[in-house]
Coordinates of C-alpha atoms and ligand atoms in Angstrom, one line a residue:
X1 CA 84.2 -177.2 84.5
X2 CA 83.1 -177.9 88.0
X3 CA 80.8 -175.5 89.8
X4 CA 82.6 -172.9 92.2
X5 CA 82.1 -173.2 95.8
X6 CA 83.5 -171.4 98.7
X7 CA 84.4 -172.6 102.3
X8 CA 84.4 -170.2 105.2
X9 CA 85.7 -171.4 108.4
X10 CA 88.4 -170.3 111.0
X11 CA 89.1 -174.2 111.6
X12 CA 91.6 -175.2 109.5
X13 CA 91.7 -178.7 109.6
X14 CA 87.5 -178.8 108.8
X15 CA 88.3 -176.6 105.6
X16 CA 90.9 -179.2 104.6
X17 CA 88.2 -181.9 105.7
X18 CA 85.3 -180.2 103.4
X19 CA 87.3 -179.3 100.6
X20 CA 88.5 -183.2 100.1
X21 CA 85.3 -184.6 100.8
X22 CA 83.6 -182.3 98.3
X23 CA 86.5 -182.1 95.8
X24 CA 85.2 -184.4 93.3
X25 CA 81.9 -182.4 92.9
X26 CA 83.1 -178.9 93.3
X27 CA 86.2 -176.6 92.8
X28 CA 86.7 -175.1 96.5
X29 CA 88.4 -172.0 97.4
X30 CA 88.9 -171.8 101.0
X31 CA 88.7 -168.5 103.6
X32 CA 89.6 -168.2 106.9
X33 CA 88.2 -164.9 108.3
X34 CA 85.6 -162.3 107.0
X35 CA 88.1 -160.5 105.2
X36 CA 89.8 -163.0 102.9
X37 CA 86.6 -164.3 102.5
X38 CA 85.4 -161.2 101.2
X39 CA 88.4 -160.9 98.9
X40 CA 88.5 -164.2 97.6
X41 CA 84.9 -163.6 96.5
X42 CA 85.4 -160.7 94.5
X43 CA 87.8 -162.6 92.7
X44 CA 85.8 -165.9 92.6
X45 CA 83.0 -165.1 92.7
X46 CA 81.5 -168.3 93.7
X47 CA 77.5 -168.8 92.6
X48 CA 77.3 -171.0 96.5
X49 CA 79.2 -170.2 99.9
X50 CA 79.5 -172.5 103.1
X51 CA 80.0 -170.1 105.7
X52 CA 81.0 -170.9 109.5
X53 CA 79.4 -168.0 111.9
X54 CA 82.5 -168.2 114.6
X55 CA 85.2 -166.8 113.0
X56 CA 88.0 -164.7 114.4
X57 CA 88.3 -162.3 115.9
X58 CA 85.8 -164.0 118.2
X59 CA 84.6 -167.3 117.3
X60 CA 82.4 -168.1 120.2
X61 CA 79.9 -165.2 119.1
X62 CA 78.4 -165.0 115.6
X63 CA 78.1 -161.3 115.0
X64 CA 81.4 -161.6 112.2
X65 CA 80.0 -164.2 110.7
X66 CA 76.8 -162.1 110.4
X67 CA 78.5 -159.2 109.0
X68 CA 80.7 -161.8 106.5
X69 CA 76.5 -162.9 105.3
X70 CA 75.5 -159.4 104.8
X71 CA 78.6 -158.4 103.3
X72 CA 78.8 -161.4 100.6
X73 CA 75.2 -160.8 100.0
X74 CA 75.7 -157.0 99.2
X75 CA 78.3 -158.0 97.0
X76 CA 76.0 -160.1 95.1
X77 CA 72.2 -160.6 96.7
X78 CA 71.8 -164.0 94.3
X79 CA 74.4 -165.7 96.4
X80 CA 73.4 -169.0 97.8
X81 CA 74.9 -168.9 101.3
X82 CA 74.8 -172.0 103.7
X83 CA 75.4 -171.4 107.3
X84 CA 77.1 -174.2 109.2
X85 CA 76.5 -173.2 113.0
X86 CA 77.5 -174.9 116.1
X87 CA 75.6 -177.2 118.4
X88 CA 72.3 -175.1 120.2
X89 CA 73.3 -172.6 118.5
X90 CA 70.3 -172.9 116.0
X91 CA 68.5 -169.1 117.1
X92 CA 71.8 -167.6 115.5
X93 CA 71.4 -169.5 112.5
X94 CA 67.8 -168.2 111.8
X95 CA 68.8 -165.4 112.4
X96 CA 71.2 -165.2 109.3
X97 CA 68.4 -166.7 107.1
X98 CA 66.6 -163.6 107.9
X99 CA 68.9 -161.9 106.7
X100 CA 69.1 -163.7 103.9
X101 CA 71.0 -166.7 104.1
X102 CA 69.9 -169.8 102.3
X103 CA 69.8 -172.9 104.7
X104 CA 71.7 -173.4 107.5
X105 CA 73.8 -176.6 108.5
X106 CA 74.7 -177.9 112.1
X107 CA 77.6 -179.2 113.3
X108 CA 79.2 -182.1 113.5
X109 CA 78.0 -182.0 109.6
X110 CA 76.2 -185.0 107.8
X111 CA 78.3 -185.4 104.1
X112 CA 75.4 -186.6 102.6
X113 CA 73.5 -183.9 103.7
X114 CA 75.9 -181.3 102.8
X115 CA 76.0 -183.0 99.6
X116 CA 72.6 -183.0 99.3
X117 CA 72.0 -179.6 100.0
X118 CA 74.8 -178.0 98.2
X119 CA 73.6 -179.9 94.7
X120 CA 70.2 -178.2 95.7
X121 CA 71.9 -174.9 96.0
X122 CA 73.9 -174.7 92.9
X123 CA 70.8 -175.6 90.7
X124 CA 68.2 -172.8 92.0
X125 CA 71.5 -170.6 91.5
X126 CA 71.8 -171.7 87.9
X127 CA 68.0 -171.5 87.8
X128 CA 67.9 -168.3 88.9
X129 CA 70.7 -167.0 86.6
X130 CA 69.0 -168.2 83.5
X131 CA 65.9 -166.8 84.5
X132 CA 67.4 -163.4 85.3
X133 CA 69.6 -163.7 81.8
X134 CA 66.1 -164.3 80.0
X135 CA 64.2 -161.0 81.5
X136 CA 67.3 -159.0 80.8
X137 CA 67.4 -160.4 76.9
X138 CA 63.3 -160.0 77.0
X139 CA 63.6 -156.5 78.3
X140 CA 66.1 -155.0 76.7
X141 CA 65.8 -156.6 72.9
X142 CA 62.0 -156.6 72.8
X143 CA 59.5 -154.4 71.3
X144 CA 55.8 -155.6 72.2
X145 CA 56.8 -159.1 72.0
X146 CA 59.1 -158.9 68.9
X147 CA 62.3 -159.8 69.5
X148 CA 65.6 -157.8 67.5
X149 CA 68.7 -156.1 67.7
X150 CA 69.1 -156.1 64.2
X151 CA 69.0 -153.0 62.4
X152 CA 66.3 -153.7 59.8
X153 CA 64.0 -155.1 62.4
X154 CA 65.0 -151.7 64.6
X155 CA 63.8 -149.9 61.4
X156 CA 60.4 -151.7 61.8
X157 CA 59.8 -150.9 65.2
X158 CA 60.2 -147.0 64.6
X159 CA 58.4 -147.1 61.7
X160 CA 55.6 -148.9 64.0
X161 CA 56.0 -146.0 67.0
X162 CA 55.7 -143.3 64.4
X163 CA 52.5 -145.0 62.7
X164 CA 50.9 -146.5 66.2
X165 CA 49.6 -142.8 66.9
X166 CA 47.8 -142.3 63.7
X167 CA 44.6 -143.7 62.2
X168 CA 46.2 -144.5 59.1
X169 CA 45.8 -147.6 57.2
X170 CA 49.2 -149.8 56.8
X171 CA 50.4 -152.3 54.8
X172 CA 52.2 -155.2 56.4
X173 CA 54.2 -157.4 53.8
X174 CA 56.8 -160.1 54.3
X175 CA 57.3 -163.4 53.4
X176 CA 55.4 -166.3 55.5
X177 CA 56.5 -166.4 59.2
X178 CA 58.5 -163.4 59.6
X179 CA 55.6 -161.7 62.1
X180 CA 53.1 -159.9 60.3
X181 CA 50.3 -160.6 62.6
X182 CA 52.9 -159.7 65.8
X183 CA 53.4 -156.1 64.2
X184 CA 49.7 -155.8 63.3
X185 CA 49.4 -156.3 67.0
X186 CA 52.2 -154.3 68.4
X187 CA 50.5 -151.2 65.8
X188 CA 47.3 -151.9 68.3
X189 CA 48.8 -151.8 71.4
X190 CA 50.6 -148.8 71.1
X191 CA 47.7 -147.1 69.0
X192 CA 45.1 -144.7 71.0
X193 CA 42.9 -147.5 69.9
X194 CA 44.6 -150.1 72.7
X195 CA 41.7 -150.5 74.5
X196 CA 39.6 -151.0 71.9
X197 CA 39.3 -154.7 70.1
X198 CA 42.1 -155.9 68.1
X199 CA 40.2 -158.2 65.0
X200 CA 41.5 -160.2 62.8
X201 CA 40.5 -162.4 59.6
X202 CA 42.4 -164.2 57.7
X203 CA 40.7 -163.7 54.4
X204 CA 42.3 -166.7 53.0
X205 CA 40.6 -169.2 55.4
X206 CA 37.3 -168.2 54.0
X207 CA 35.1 -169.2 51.6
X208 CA 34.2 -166.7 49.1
X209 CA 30.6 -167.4 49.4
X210 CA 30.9 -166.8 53.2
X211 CA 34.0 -164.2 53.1
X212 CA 31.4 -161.0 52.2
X213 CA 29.1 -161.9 55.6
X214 CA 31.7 -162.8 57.6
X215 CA 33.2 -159.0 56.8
X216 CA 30.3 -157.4 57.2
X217 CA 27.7 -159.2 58.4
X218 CA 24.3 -159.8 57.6
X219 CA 20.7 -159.4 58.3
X220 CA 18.1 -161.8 59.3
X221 CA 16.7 -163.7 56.4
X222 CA 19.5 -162.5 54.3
X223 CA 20.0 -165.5 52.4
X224 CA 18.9 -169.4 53.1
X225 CA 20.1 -170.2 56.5
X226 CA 20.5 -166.8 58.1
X227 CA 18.3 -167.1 61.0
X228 CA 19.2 -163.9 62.7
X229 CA 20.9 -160.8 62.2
X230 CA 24.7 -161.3 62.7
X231 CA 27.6 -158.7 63.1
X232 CA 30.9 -158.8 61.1
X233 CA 34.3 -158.5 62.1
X234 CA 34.3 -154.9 60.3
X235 CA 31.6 -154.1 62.9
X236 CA 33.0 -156.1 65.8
X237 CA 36.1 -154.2 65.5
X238 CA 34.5 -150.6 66.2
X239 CA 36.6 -148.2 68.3
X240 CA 39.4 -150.4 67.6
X241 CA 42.0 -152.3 64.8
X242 CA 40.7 -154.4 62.0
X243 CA 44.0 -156.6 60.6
X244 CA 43.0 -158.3 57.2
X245 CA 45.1 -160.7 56.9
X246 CA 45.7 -162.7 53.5
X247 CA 44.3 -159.5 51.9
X248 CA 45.8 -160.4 48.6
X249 CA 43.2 -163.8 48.4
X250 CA 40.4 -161.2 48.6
X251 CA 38.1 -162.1 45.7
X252 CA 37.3 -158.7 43.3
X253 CA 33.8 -158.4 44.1
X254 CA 34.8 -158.2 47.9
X255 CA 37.7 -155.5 46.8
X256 CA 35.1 -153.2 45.7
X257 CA 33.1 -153.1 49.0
X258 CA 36.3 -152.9 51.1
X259 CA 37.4 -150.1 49.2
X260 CA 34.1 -148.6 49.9
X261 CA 34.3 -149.3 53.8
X262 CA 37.9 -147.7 53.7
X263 CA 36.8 -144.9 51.8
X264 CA 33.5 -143.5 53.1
X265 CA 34.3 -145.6 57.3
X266 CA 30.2 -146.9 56.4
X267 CA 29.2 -150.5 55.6
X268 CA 25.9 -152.1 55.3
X269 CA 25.3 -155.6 56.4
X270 CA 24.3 -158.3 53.6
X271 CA 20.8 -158.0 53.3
X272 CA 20.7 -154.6 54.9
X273 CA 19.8 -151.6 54.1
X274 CA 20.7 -149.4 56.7
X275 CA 24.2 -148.0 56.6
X276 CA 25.9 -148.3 59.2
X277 CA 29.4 -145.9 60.6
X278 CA 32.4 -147.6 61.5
X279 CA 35.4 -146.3 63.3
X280 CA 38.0 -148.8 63.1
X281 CA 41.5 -148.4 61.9
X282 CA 42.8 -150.9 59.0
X283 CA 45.9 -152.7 58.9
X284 CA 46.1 -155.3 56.2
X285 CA 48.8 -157.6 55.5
X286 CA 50.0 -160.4 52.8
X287 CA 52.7 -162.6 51.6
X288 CA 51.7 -162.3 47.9
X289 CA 53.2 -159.8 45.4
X290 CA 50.2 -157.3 45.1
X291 CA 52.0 -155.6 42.2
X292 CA 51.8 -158.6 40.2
X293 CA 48.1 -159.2 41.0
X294 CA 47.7 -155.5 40.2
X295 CA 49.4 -156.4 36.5
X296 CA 47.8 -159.5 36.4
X297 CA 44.1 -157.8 37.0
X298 CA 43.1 -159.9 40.4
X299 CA 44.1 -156.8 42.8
X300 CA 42.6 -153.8 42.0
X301 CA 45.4 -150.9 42.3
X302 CA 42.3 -148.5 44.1
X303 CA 42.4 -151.0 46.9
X304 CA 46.0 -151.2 47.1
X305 CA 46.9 -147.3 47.4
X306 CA 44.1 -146.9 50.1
X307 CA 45.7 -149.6 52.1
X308 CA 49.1 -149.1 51.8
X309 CA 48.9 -145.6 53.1
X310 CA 52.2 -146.7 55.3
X311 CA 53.7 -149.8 53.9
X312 CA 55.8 -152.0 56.6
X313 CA 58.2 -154.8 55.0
X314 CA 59.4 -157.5 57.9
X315 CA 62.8 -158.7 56.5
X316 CA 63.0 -162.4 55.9
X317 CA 65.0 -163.8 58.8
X318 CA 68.1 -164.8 56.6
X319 CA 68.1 -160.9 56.6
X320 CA 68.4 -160.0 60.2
X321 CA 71.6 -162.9 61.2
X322 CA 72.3 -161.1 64.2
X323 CA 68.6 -161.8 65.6
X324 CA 68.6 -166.0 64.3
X325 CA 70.7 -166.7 68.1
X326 CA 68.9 -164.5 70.4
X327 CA 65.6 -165.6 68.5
X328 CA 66.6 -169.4 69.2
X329 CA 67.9 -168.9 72.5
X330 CA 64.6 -167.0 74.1
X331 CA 62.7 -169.5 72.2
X332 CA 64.4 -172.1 73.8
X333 CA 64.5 -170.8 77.0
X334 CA 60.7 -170.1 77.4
X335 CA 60.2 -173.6 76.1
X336 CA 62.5 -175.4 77.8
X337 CA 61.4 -173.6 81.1
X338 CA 58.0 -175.1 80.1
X339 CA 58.1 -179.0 79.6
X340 CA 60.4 -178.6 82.8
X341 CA 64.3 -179.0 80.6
X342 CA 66.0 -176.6 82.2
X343 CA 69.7 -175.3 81.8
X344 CA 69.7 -176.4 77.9
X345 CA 72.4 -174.9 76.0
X346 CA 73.2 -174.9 72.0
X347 CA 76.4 -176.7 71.3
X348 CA 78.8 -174.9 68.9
X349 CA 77.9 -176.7 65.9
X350 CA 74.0 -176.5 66.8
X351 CA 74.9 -172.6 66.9
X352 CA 76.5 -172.6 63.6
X353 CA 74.2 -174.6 61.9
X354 CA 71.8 -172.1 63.0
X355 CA 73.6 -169.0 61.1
X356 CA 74.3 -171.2 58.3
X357 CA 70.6 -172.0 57.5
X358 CA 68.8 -170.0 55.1
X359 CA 65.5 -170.0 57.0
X360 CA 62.5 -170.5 54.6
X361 CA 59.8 -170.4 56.7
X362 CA 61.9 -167.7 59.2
X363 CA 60.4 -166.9 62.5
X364 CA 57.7 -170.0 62.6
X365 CA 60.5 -172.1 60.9
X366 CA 63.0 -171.4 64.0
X367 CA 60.6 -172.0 66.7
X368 CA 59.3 -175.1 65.5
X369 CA 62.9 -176.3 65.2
X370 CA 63.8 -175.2 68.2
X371 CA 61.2 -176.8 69.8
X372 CA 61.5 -179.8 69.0
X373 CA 65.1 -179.7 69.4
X374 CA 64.3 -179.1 73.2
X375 CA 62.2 -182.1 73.4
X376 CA 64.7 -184.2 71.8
X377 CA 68.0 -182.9 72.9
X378 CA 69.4 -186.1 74.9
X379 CA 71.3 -184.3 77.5
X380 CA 72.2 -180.6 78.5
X381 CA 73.7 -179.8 74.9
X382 CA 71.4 -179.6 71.9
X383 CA 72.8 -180.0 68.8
X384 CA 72.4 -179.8 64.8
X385 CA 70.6 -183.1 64.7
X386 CA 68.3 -182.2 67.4
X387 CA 67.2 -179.3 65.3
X388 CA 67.2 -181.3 62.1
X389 CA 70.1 -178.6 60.4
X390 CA 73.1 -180.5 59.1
X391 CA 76.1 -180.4 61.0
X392 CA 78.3 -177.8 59.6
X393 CA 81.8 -179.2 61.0
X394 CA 83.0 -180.4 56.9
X395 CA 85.8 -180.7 57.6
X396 CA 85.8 -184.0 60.1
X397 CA 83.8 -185.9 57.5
X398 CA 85.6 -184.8 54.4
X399 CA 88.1 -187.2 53.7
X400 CA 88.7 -186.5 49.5
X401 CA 89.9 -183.2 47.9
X402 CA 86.8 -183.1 46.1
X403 CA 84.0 -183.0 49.2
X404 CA 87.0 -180.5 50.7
X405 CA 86.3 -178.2 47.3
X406 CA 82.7 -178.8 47.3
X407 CA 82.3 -178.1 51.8
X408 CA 84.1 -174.7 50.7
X409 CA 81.7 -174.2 47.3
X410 CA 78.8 -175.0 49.2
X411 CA 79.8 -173.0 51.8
X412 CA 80.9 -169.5 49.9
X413 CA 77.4 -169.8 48.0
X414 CA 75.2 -170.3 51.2
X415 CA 76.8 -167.1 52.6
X416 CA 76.6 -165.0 49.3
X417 CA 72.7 -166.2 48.8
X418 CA 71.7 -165.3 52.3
X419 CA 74.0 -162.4 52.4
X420 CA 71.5 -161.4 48.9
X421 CA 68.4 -162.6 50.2
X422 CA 68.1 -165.6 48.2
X423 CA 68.9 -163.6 44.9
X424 CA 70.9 -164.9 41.6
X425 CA 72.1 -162.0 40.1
X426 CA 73.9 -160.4 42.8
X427 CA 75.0 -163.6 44.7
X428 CA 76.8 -164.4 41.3
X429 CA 78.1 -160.9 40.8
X430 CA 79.8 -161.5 44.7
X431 CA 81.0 -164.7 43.9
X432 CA 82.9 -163.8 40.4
X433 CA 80.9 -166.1 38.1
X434 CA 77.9 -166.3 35.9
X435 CA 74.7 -166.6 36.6
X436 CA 74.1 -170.2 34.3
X437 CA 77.3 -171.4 36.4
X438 CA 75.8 -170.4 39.6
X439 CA 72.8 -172.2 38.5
X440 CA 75.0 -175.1 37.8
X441 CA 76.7 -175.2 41.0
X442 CA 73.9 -174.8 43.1
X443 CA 71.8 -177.9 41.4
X444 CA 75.2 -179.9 41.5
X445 CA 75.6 -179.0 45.2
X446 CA 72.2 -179.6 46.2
X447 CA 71.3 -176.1 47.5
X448 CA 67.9 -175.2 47.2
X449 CA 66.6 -171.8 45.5
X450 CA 64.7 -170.1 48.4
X451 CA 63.7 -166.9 47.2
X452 CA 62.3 -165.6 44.1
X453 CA 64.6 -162.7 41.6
Ligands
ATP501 N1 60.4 -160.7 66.1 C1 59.8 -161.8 66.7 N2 60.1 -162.1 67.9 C2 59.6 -163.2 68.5 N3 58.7 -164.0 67.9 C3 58.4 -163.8 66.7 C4 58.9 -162.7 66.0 N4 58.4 -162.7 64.7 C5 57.6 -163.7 64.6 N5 57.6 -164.4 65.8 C6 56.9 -165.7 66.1 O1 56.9 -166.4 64.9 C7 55.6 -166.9 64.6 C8 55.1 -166.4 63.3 O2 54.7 -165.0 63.5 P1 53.4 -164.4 62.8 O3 52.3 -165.3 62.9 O4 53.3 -163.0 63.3 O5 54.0 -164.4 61.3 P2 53.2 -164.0 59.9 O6 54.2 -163.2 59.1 O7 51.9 -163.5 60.2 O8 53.2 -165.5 59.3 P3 52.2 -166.0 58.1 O9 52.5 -165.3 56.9 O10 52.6 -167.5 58.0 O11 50.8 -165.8 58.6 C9 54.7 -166.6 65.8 O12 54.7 -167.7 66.7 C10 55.4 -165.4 66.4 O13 55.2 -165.4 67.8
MG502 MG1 50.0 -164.4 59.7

């Protein structure tokens, strides 16, 4: 579809002129006076107007033309409009960019110029428009960052208004991706505590013989190599938020003097032997069952009830379809805006594929796709195999009965699993067969098992 462009000017035989010569580039609609020009713009609605300031009643004076600018532009104030003045008659013409006209044009007019320009116009329009569509998405599907319409991820952000005001520990759990640090983070912001440090550790990334003075610190002369007196995160993260992340790769021994922390807001430092009083609030998260490392011994259930005053779950993102587009188009957006690749769009496939995937590694998953789908996308359209997803057209390639049965199979079992979370038993029950023949189905089809019963 061509881009929309309108021509006002009382001359008839230069709107004929313009429209041919620009024809091949543009779809024109034509006006003669202020007020069809008006009219045919409210119907149009062209993004980019040419607009002559002579027009009748009294072409050899510019105020109708005037009033035609600041009338299109109250109409729509994002409207590229291009005056096209007569010879000398150049103060009129800065006049009307005052008041807001784009450029202006003089005649007799150069084609190349008014090419020139007019390709200029339409892409700061299109620019603009994608910009404004972003801030609109941002603003009005966002909470602290997080993006969602969905009504389980609407569920967490009231849960995190309601806790944000208390001191109470929480609990963040969710499978890898999904934006447990983001919540800890928006629990922060909108805490009393805001202004206070935000801290986090992932307690996996640490060694257990460093994890205990990394938490708390330690004294000078502590232990071989500590050459001075150093704080720990617990302490760094006074007046403020303390987010242990990982805290199901905590070793016991550690367990015991967390619980302590938690329990009597004191710690000492290694080595010390002064107590000292904390006031920071804990939030804690982990992608690991804790109920099983309760059972299993390795988490010890005091811990767990201390920490998990509030419990948060994020949803896995095969749970929240409705977010997966809006998730991949602001992520493409922002990127694309950054290397410079501007007005990328999904194709329909690319969107399809998107839905259909089940989304393992969710949030962090999509965004890595999508990124590299922007840097690989060849020209304004990305598609599946820029974002690594099979195409999900079947039907063009199936050419047998059989891949037909299998495309639907395949199909009806990838929407039943995601519509279950990745879970056997009910996926089964959905789909009228047995679990050992859903089993059987999914190994023949080569669909992976992405979540655990
Ligand atoms: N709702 C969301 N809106 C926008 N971006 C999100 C959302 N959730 C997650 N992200 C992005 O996804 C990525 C992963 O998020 P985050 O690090 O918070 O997840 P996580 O659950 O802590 O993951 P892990 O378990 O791997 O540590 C980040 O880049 C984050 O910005
Ligand atoms: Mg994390």
């Amino acid at each position: 579809m061509k881009p929309l462009l309108l021509i006002v000017d009382d001359d008839e035989e230069i709107r004929t002129q313009m429209k041919w010569t620009l024809a091949q580039d543009y779809e024109v609609v034509l006006a003669g006076d202020r007020g069809s020009a008006l009219e045919v713009f409210r119907s149009a609605h062209p993004a980019v107007v040419l607009l002559d300031l002579g027009l009748p009643p009294q072409p050899a004076n510019p105020e109708e033309g005037l009033a035609a600018l600041s009338e299109l532009l109250t109409l729509d104030s994002s409207t590229k409009i291009v005056i096209v003045s007569g010879q000398g008659d150049k103060d009129n013409a800065l006049r009307a960019i005052g008041a807001g006209a784009y450029d202006f044009l003089v005649k007799p007019v150069e084609v190349e110029e008014l090419k020139l320009l007019l390709k200029r116009c339409f892409h700061v329009a299109q620019l603009e428009k994608e910009y404004r569509r972003m801030q609109q998405l941002l603003q009005a599907d966002t909470f602290e960052g997080m993006l969602g319409t969905s009504r389980v991820m609407r569920n967490v952000f009231d849960t995190i208004r309601k806790v944000a005001t208390t001191d109470a520990p929480v609990l963040i759990l969710g499978e890898s991706g999904t934006g447990k640090e983001m919540a800890a983070q928006a629990i922060h912001r909108r805490s009393p505590r805001k202004d206070g440090p935000f801290v986090a550790i992932n307690c996996s990334a640490i060694p257990e013989t460093l994890l205990e003075s990394e938490l708390f610190g330690h004294e000078k002369g502590a232990f071989t190599g500590a050459h001075a007196m150093r704080k720990g995160r617990i302490e760094t993260a006074n007046g403020g938020t303390l987010f242990l992340d990982e805290i199901g790769e905590v070793p016991l021994p550690i367990q015991v003097k967390l619980l302590r922390f938690l329990q009597e807001k004191r710690i000492e430092r290694v080595g010390g032997r002064q107590e000292i009083n904390i006031d920071a609030r804990v939030v804690a998260a982990t992608n690991a069952d804790l109920k099983k490392g309760m059972a299993g011994g390795t988490f010890r259930e005091d811990l767990f009830y201390r920490l998990a005053v509030v419990q948060i779950t994020l949803p896995a993102l095969r749970e929240r379809e409705s977010d997966v587009k809006l998730l991949a188009q602001c992520c493409m957006q922002r990127y694309s805006g950054q290397i410079g690749k501007n007005a990328l769009a999904f194709d329909a496939e690319a969107v399809r594929a998107l839905m259909r995937h089940l989304w393992p590694g969710n949030v962090r998953e999509l965004e890595n796709r999508v990124k590299r789908a922007v840097i690989m996308a060849e020209g304004k359209r990305i598609t599946p195999q820029d974002l690594e997803l099979e195409s999900v057209s079947g039907a063009a390639a199936v050419t047998t009965l059989k891949e037909a049965r299998e495309a639907v199979e395949r199909e009806m079992i990838q929407n039943a699993l995601r519509k279950h979370s990745g879970k056997i038993a009910p996926a089964a029950v959905e789909l009228g067969v047995s679990r050992p023949t859903l089993y059987e189905l999914m190994e023949k089809l080569g669909i992976a098992r992405e979540a655990k019963e």
